[in-house]
Tab-separated table of C-alpha atoms in Angstrom:
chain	number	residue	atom	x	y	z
O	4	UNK	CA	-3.814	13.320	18.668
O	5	UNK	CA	-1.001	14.095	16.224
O	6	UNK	CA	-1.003	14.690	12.768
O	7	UNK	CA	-3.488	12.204	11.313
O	8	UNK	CA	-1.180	11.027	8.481
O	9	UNK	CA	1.836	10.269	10.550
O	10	UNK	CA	-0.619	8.803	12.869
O	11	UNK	CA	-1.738	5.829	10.201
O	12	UNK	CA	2.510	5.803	9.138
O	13	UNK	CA	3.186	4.863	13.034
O	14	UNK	CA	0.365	2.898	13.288
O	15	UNK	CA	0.993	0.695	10.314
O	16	UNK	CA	4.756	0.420	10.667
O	17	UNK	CA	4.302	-1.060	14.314
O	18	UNK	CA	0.841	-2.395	15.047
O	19	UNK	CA	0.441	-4.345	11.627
O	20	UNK	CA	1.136	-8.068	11.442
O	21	UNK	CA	1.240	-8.393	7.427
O	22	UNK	CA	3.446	-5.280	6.897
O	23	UNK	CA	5.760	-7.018	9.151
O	24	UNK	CA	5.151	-10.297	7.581
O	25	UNK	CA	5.738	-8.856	4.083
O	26	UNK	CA	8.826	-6.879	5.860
O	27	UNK	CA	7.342	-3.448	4.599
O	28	UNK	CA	8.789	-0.027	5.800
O	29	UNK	CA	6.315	2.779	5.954
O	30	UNK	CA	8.131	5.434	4.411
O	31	UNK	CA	6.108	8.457	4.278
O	32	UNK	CA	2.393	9.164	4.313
O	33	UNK	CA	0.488	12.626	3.397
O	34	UNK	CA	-3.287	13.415	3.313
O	35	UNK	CA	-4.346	10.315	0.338
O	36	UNK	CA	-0.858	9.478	-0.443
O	37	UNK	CA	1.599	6.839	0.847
O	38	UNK	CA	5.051	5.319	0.066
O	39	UNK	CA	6.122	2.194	0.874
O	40	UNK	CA	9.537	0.099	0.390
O	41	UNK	CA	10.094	-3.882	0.683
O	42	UNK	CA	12.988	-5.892	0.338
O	43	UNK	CA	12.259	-9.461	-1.940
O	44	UNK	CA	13.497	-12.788	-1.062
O	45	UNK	CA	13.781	-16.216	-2.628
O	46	UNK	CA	10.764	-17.307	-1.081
O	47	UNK	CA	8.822	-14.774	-2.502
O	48	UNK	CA	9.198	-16.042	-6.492
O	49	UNK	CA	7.361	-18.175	-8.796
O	50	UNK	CA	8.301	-21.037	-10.623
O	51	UNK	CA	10.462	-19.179	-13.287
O	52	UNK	CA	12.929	-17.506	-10.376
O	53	UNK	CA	10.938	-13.475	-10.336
O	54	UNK	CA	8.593	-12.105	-8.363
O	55	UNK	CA	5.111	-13.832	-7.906
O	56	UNK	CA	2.554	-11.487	-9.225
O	57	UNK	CA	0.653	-11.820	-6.137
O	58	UNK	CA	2.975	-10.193	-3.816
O	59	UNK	CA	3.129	-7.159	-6.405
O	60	UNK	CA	-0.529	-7.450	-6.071
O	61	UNK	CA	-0.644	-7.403	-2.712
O	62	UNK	CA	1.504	-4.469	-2.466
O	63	UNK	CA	-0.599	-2.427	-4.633
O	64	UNK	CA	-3.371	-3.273	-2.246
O	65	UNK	CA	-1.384	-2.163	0.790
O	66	UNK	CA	0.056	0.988	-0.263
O	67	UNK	CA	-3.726	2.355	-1.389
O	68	UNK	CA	-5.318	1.360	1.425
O	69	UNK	CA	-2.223	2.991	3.856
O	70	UNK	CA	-2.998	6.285	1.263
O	71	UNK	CA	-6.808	6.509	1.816
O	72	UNK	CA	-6.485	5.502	5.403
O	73	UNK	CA	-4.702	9.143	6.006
O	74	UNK	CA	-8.412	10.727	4.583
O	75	UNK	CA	-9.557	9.513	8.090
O	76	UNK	CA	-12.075	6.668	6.971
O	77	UNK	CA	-12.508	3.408	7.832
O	78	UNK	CA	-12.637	1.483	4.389
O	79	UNK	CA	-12.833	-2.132	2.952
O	80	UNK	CA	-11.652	-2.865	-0.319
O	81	UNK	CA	-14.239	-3.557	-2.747
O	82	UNK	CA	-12.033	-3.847	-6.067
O	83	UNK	CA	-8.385	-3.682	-6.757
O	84	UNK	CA	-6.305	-4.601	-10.097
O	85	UNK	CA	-2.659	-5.057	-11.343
O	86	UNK	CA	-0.886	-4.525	-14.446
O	87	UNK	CA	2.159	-5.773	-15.072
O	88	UNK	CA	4.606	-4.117	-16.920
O	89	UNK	CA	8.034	-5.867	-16.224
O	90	UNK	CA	9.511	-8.589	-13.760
O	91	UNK	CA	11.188	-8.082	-10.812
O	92	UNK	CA	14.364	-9.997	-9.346
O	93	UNK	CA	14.012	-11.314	-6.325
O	94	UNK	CA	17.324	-9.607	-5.592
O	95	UNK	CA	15.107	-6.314	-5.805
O	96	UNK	CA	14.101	-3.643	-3.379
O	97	UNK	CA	10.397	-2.521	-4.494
O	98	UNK	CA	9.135	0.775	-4.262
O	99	UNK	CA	5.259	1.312	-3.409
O	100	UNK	CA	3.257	5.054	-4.214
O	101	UNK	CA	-0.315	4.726	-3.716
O	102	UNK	CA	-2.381	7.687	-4.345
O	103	UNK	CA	-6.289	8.987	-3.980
O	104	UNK	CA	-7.715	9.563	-7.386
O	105	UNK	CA	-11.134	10.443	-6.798
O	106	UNK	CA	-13.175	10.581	-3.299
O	107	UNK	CA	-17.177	10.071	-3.224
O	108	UNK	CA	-19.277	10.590	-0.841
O	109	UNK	CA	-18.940	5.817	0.095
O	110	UNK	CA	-16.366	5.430	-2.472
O	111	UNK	CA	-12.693	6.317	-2.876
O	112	UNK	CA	-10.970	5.388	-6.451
O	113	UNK	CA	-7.090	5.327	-6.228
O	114	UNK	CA	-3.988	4.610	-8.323
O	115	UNK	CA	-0.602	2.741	-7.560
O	116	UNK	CA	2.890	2.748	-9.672
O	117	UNK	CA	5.853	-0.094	-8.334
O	118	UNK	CA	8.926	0.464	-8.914
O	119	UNK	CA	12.032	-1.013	-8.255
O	120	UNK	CA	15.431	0.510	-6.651
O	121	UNK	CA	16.979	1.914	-10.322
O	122	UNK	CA	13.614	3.614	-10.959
O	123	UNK	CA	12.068	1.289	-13.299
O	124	UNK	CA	8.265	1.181	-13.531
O	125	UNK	CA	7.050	-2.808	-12.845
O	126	UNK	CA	3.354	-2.484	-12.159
O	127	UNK	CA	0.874	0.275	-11.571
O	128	UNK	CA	-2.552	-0.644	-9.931
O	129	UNK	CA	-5.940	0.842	-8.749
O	130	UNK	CA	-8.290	-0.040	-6.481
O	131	UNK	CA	-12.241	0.886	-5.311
O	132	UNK	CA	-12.575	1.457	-1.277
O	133	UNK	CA	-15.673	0.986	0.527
O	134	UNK	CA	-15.912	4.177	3.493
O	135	UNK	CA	-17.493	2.697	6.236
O	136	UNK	CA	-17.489	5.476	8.553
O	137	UNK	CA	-14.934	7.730	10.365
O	138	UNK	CA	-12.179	6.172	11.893
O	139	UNK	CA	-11.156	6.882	15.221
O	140	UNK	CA	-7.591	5.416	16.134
O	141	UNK	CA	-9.140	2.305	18.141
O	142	UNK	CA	-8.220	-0.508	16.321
O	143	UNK	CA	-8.800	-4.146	18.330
């Protein structure tokens, strides 16, 4: 099999219904780090015009559990969380780092920053992953 990191980058950019749905690009991965980008549109804001907090939420989610999925575990999410720190336009291109923190023996502690296309920090995150066991490539 080939490098287990680009492995998880292929895997996710093709095989995944929600990064498609969510129109994510998979832009790199590395052993517990990944970097994601996503386009917003209009259908992805709240009532006052920005971004709904729960696609930024989301996001933080994904691009964690894309990191930690390059350590070669299966893992569930047991806890995530999202601070918001500015809005972002739903003209905006987001920017997605997820990164391993800590890894435990069952559980993996990791850190997110968003940002969008002029550099500007609009949420960070972390998040608490289950491991479950090795993972093997078969998925389905």
């Amino acid at each position: 099999m080939q490098n287990w990191p680009d492995f998880i980058k292929e895997h996710f950019s093709k095989d995944v219904p929600f990064i498609q749905f969510m129109g994510i690009t998979v832009e790199e991965t590395d052993t517990g780090y990944a970097r994601l980008s996503m386009p917003l549109k209009e259908s992805m804001g709240n009532t006052y015009g920005i971004l709904h907090g729960g696609i930024c939420a989301a996001l933080v989610d994904t691009v964690i559990g894309i990191a930690l999925r390059t350590l070669k575990f299966k893992i569930l999410t047991v806890e995530t969380g999202t601070t918001y720190l500015a809005p972002a336009k739903l003209t905006d291109r987001l920017y997605a780092e997820g990164r391993l923190v800590n890894a435990g023996k069952k559980l993996l502690h990791a850190s997110a920053e968003i940002k969008n296309q002029d550099g500007k920090v609009l949420a960070t995150g972390r998040a608490i992953y289950y491991i479950t066991g090795e993972d093997d490539g078969v998925y389905r």
